[in-house]
mmCIF file of C-alpha atoms in Angstrom:
data_model
loop_
_atom_site.group_PDB
_atom_site.id
_atom_site.type_symbol
_atom_site.label_atom_id
_atom_site.label_comp_id
_atom_site.label_asym_id
_atom_site.label_seq_id
_atom_site.Cartn_x
_atom_site.Cartn_y
_atom_site.Cartn_z
ATOM 1 C CA GLU A 1 -13.953 -12.776 6.198
ATOM 2 C CA PRO A 2 -14.507 -9.012 6.472
ATOM 3 C CA GLU A 3 -13.058 -6.952 3.670
ATOM 4 C CA VAL A 4 -12.686 -3.377 2.517
ATOM 5 C CA THR A 5 -14.972 -2.507 -0.369
ATOM 6 C CA GLN A 6 -14.711 0.332 -2.860
ATOM 7 C CA THR A 7 -17.101 1.796 -5.388
ATOM 8 C CA PRO A 8 -17.122 2.310 -8.253
ATOM 9 C CA SER A 9 -14.567 -0.111 -9.636
ATOM 10 C CA HIS A 10 -13.976 2.202 -12.586
ATOM 11 C CA GLN A 11 -14.807 5.901 -12.928
ATOM 12 C CA VAL A 12 -14.384 7.893 -16.105
ATOM 13 C CA THR A 13 -14.653 11.649 -15.816
ATOM 14 C CA GLN A 14 -13.820 14.744 -17.797
ATOM 15 C CA MET A 15 -11.043 17.082 -16.787
ATOM 16 C CA GLY A 16 -12.270 19.726 -14.355
ATOM 17 C CA GLN A 17 -15.109 17.625 -12.996
ATOM 18 C CA GLU A 18 -15.471 16.601 -9.381
ATOM 19 C CA VAL A 19 -15.337 12.934 -8.419
ATOM 20 C CA ILE A 20 -16.073 11.140 -5.190
ATOM 21 C CA LEU A 21 -14.519 7.754 -4.578
ATOM 22 C CA ARG A 22 -16.197 5.654 -1.927
ATOM 23 C CA CYS A 23 -14.843 3.113 0.492
ATOM 24 C CA VAL A 24 -16.377 1.016 3.231
ATOM 25 C CA PRO A 25 -13.610 0.009 5.642
ATOM 26 C CA ILE A 26 -13.812 -3.066 7.830
ATOM 27 C CA SER A 27 -16.322 -2.257 10.533
ATOM 28 C CA ASN A 28 -14.203 -2.357 13.692
ATOM 29 C CA HIS A 29 -11.191 -0.649 12.169
ATOM 30 C CA LEU A 30 -10.117 2.764 13.387
ATOM 31 C CA TYR A 31 -7.470 3.964 10.915
ATOM 32 C CA PHE A 32 -8.257 4.684 7.286
ATOM 33 C CA TYR A 33 -6.030 5.477 4.359
ATOM 34 C CA TRP A 34 -6.091 6.496 0.724
ATOM 35 C CA TYR A 35 -3.317 5.574 -1.673
ATOM 36 C CA ARG A 36 -2.952 5.991 -5.390
ATOM 37 C CA GLN A 37 -1.010 4.048 -7.975
ATOM 38 C CA ILE A 38 -0.472 5.492 -11.428
ATOM 39 C CA LEU A 39 -0.320 2.708 -13.977
ATOM 40 C CA GLY A 40 3.062 1.010 -13.883
ATOM 41 C CA GLN A 41 4.314 3.142 -11.002
ATOM 42 C CA LYS A 42 4.699 2.772 -7.272
ATOM 43 C CA VAL A 43 1.992 3.039 -4.684
ATOM 44 C CA GLU A 44 1.854 6.546 -3.174
ATOM 45 C CA PHE A 45 0.440 7.519 0.191
ATOM 46 C CA LEU A 46 -2.182 10.251 0.079
ATOM 47 C CA VAL A 47 -3.763 10.586 3.505
ATOM 48 C CA SER A 48 -4.494 8.861 6.773
ATOM 49 C CA PHE A 49 -7.587 9.451 8.875
ATOM 50 C CA TYR A 50 -8.271 8.698 12.510
ATOM 51 C CA ASN A 51 -10.856 9.831 15.021
ATOM 52 C CA ASN A 52 -12.719 11.805 12.359
ATOM 53 C CA GLU A 53 -9.783 13.874 11.278
ATOM 54 C CA ILE A 54 -6.778 13.738 9.011
ATOM 55 C CA SER A 55 -3.736 12.454 10.903
ATOM 56 C CA GLU A 56 -1.175 12.632 8.102
ATOM 57 C CA LYS A 57 -1.167 13.715 4.483
ATOM 58 C CA SER A 58 1.405 13.715 1.723
ATOM 59 C CA GLU A 59 2.466 16.488 -0.624
ATOM 60 C CA ILE A 60 0.189 14.987 -3.258
ATOM 61 C CA PHE A 61 -2.858 15.630 -1.074
ATOM 62 C CA ASP A 62 -3.314 19.296 -1.941
ATOM 63 C CA ASP A 63 -6.364 21.530 -1.748
ATOM 64 C CA GLN A 64 -8.021 19.644 -4.600
ATOM 65 C CA PHE A 65 -8.404 16.611 -2.354
ATOM 66 C CA SER A 66 -10.584 16.083 0.673
ATOM 67 C CA VAL A 67 -11.701 13.115 2.735
ATOM 68 C CA GLU A 68 -14.787 12.544 4.780
ATOM 69 C CA ARG A 69 -16.397 9.895 6.915
ATOM 70 C CA PRO A 70 -19.963 11.059 6.570
ATOM 71 C CA ASP A 71 -21.906 8.341 8.326
ATOM 72 C CA GLY A 72 -19.647 6.118 10.399
ATOM 73 C CA SER A 73 -19.275 3.479 7.704
ATOM 74 C CA ASN A 74 -18.310 5.181 4.440
ATOM 75 C CA PHE A 75 -14.949 6.851 3.889
ATOM 76 C CA THR A 76 -14.778 9.061 0.822
ATOM 77 C CA LEU A 77 -12.090 10.764 -1.216
ATOM 78 C CA LYS A 78 -13.179 13.800 -3.199
ATOM 79 C CA ILE A 79 -11.188 15.366 -5.995
ATOM 80 C CA ARG A 80 -12.687 18.776 -6.707
ATOM 81 C CA SER A 81 -11.391 19.543 -10.171
ATOM 82 C CA THR A 82 -9.786 16.546 -11.782
ATOM 83 C CA LYS A 83 -6.692 16.788 -13.920
ATOM 84 C CA LEU A 84 -5.368 14.346 -16.489
ATOM 85 C CA GLU A 85 -2.567 13.382 -14.099
ATOM 86 C CA ASP A 86 -5.103 12.264 -11.502
ATOM 87 C CA SER A 87 -5.737 9.184 -13.636
ATOM 88 C CA ALA A 88 -4.671 6.293 -11.426
ATOM 89 C CA MET A 89 -5.883 3.410 -9.316
ATOM 90 C CA TYR A 90 -7.026 4.668 -5.932
ATOM 91 C CA PHE A 91 -6.835 2.237 -3.040
ATOM 92 C CA CYS A 92 -8.540 2.596 0.287
ATOM 93 C CA ALA A 93 -7.096 0.728 3.266
ATOM 94 C CA SER A 94 -7.971 0.309 6.916
ATOM 95 C CA ARG A 95 -6.426 -1.174 10.004
ATOM 96 C CA PRO A 96 -7.672 -2.046 13.453
ATOM 97 C CA GLY A 97 -6.582 -0.717 16.809
ATOM 98 C CA ALA A 98 -5.568 2.574 18.297
ATOM 99 C CA SER A 99 -1.917 1.651 18.557
ATOM 100 C CA ASP A 100 0.683 0.900 15.966
ATOM 101 C CA SER A 101 0.882 -2.683 17.190
ATOM 102 C CA SER A 102 -2.050 -3.475 14.908
ATOM 103 C CA TYR A 103 0.058 -2.873 11.874
ATOM 104 C CA GLU A 104 -1.494 -4.708 8.972
ATOM 105 C CA GLN A 105 -3.415 -2.526 6.556
ATOM 106 C CA TYR A 106 -6.194 -4.208 4.624
ATOM 107 C CA PHE A 107 -6.617 -2.859 1.124
ATOM 108 C CA GLY A 108 -9.763 -2.537 -0.901
ATOM 109 C CA PRO A 109 -9.842 -3.662 -4.542
ATOM 110 C CA GLY A 110 -9.325 -0.123 -5.811
ATOM 111 C CA THR A 111 -11.135 2.345 -8.049
ATOM 112 C CA ARG A 112 -9.612 2.986 -11.435
ATOM 113 C CA LEU A 113 -10.057 6.684 -12.214
ATOM 114 C CA THR A 114 -9.670 7.769 -15.814
ATOM 115 C CA VAL A 115 -9.667 11.490 -16.512
ATOM 116 C CA THR A 116 -10.205 12.434 -20.159
ATOM 117 C CA GLY B 1 14.997 12.426 0.410
ATOM 118 C CA GLN B 2 13.328 9.139 1.045
ATOM 119 C CA ASN B 3 14.337 6.216 -1.066
ATOM 120 C CA ILE B 4 13.463 2.561 -1.266
ATOM 121 C CA ASP B 5 15.326 0.395 -3.753
ATOM 122 C CA GLN B 6 14.443 -3.056 -4.942
ATOM 123 C CA PRO B 7 15.204 -4.888 -8.178
ATOM 124 C CA THR B 8 12.792 -4.216 -10.994
ATOM 125 C CA GLU B 9 12.352 -7.805 -12.073
ATOM 126 C CA MET B 10 13.481 -11.288 -11.109
ATOM 127 C CA THR B 11 12.939 -14.705 -12.647
ATOM 128 C CA ALA B 12 12.878 -18.005 -10.790
ATOM 129 C CA THR B 13 11.878 -21.601 -11.381
ATOM 130 C CA GLU B 14 8.868 -23.355 -9.899
ATOM 131 C CA GLY B 15 9.872 -25.216 -6.748
ATOM 132 C CA ALA B 16 12.989 -23.120 -6.200
ATOM 133 C CA ILE B 17 13.844 -20.416 -3.653
ATOM 134 C CA VAL B 18 14.142 -16.709 -4.413
ATOM 135 C CA GLN B 19 15.328 -13.769 -2.318
ATOM 136 C CA ILE B 20 14.098 -10.271 -3.070
ATOM 137 C CA ASN B 21 16.207 -7.519 -1.544
ATOM 138 C CA CYS B 22 15.142 -4.076 -0.395
ATOM 139 C CA THR B 23 17.304 -1.214 0.820
ATOM 140 C CA TYR B 24 15.873 1.942 2.286
ATOM 141 C CA GLN B 25 16.794 5.443 3.343
ATOM 142 C CA THR B 26 13.925 7.135 5.124
ATOM 143 C CA SER B 27 13.332 9.873 7.637
ATOM 144 C CA GLY B 28 12.860 7.636 10.623
ATOM 145 C CA PHE B 29 11.833 4.023 10.781
ATOM 146 C CA ASN B 30 8.743 2.508 12.307
ATOM 147 C CA GLY B 31 8.603 -0.834 10.581
ATOM 148 C CA LEU B 32 9.049 -2.464 7.199
ATOM 149 C CA PHE B 33 6.339 -4.248 5.280
ATOM 150 C CA TRP B 34 6.257 -6.623 2.359
ATOM 151 C CA TYR B 35 3.142 -6.763 0.216
ATOM 152 C CA GLN B 36 2.248 -8.914 -2.769
ATOM 153 C CA GLN B 37 0.423 -7.348 -5.690
ATOM 154 C CA HIS B 38 -0.968 -9.248 -8.646
ATOM 155 C CA ALA B 39 -1.469 -7.197 -11.787
ATOM 156 C CA GLY B 40 -4.556 -5.021 -11.562
ATOM 157 C CA GLU B 41 -5.247 -5.992 -7.968
ATOM 158 C CA ALA B 42 -4.745 -4.457 -4.550
ATOM 159 C CA PRO B 43 -1.642 -5.118 -2.448
ATOM 160 C CA THR B 44 -2.026 -7.902 0.089
ATOM 161 C CA PHE B 45 -0.021 -8.035 3.286
ATOM 162 C CA LEU B 46 2.783 -10.592 3.573
ATOM 163 C CA SER B 47 5.000 -9.595 6.487
ATOM 164 C CA TYR B 48 6.050 -6.946 8.955
ATOM 165 C CA ASN B 49 9.454 -6.434 10.595
ATOM 166 C CA VAL B 50 10.235 -3.816 13.186
ATOM 167 C CA LEU B 51 13.092 -5.531 15.015
ATOM 168 C CA ASP B 52 16.229 -7.007 13.480
ATOM 169 C CA GLY B 53 16.056 -10.615 12.481
ATOM 170 C CA LEU B 54 14.024 -13.121 10.581
ATOM 171 C CA GLU B 55 10.249 -13.501 10.623
ATOM 172 C CA GLU B 56 8.993 -16.763 9.179
ATOM 173 C CA LYS B 57 5.493 -17.346 7.915
ATOM 174 C CA GLY B 58 5.003 -20.567 6.026
ATOM 175 C CA ARG B 59 6.780 -20.447 2.676
ATOM 176 C CA PHE B 60 7.605 -16.755 3.133
ATOM 177 C CA SER B 61 10.242 -15.250 5.417
ATOM 178 C CA SER B 62 11.357 -11.667 5.838
ATOM 179 C CA PHE B 63 14.595 -10.377 7.295
ATOM 180 C CA LEU B 64 15.493 -6.945 8.604
ATOM 181 C CA SER B 65 18.750 -5.210 9.478
ATOM 182 C CA ARG B 66 18.003 -1.701 10.681
ATOM 183 C CA SER B 67 21.666 -0.731 10.930
ATOM 184 C CA LYS B 68 22.156 -1.580 7.265
ATOM 185 C CA GLY B 69 18.797 -0.248 6.090
ATOM 186 C CA TYR B 70 18.199 -3.616 4.478
ATOM 187 C CA SER B 71 15.519 -6.231 4.240
ATOM 188 C CA TYR B 72 14.840 -9.272 2.139
ATOM 189 C CA LEU B 73 11.838 -11.418 1.384
ATOM 190 C CA LEU B 74 12.554 -15.103 0.934
ATOM 191 C CA LEU B 75 10.083 -17.247 -0.943
ATOM 192 C CA LYS B 76 10.503 -21.024 -0.788
ATOM 193 C CA GLU B 77 8.956 -23.823 -2.823
ATOM 194 C CA LEU B 78 7.877 -21.375 -5.476
ATOM 195 C CA GLN B 79 4.526 -21.908 -7.118
ATOM 196 C CA MET B 80 3.225 -20.443 -10.365
ATOM 197 C CA LYS B 81 0.714 -18.397 -8.384
ATOM 198 C CA ASP B 82 3.631 -16.577 -6.730
ATOM 199 C CA SER B 83 4.158 -14.685 -9.987
ATOM 200 C CA ALA B 84 3.381 -11.130 -8.885
ATOM 201 C CA SER B 85 5.007 -7.890 -7.847
ATOM 202 C CA TYR B 86 6.470 -7.747 -4.374
ATOM 203 C CA LEU B 87 6.400 -4.341 -2.741
ATOM 204 C CA CYS B 88 8.679 -3.218 0.052
ATOM 205 C CA ALA B 89 7.279 -0.361 2.156
ATOM 206 C CA VAL B 90 8.717 1.483 5.143
ATOM 207 C CA LYS B 91 6.767 3.389 7.749
ATOM 208 C CA ASP B 92 8.645 6.622 8.366
ATOM 209 C CA SER B 93 8.803 8.933 11.377
ATOM 210 C CA ASN B 94 5.405 10.384 10.434
ATOM 211 C CA TYR B 95 3.947 6.876 10.275
ATOM 212 C CA GLN B 96 3.451 7.259 6.530
ATOM 213 C CA LEU B 97 4.083 4.220 4.362
ATOM 214 C CA ILE B 98 6.780 4.925 1.791
ATOM 215 C CA TRP B 99 6.652 2.384 -1.007
ATOM 216 C CA GLY B 100 9.273 0.894 -3.264
ATOM 217 C CA ALA B 101 8.490 0.494 -6.936
ATOM 218 C CA GLY B 102 8.107 -3.241 -6.523
ATOM 219 C CA THR B 103 9.907 -6.283 -7.857
ATOM 220 C CA LYS B 104 8.116 -8.200 -10.578
ATOM 221 C CA LEU B 105 8.709 -11.895 -9.966
ATOM 222 C CA ILE B 106 8.312 -14.227 -12.934
ATOM 223 C CA ILE B 107 8.029 -17.932 -12.162
ATOM 224 C CA LYS B 108 8.898 -20.366 -14.933
ATOM 225 C CA PRO B 109 7.889 -24.020 -14.974
#
């Protein structure tokens, strides 16, 4: 069964460094998402991406964040200058279809980002 | 503001039935989702309701009342593997998923 994959599974970085989290969505899916979940807290929406551009983003997704689909298969989240409070699990998700009728989002296993 | 409320924790017995409630206040409504999340893992999709009523899927059912801003997830014939957090999420007018904090379900033998 196709699945969303994410690399790395765990990333440790120093405060102020740039990190790139990578995701490979399911191949025929058209909508892509990034979420984060701080340990013990709720899942938070960051950004959605469709047709090679951001369709929605939350207040969390400030200028430090960017997303890219560089080659038609990878979907990346970049954090330019990490802060301690960026430590969280980052989930990528994708869903098929160009309409909201294809509603189920498939989540990747997540990347645990630790900022020291 | 946007708010999704669900109980923090519930305990049930193997083989029994449990109902997990969710109430929401969001800017617009474009569907309500239930996800299951085991500790340290990604959420996995359980159900989707956009119209009022009950959606049944095997041992799991989900109910929605849009006028009351209320949903519940019903789990029957509980198994030990059902021990997990159950997340209620609402898609708002901007089609963003707004998540509840989750209900940790503990199943006892």
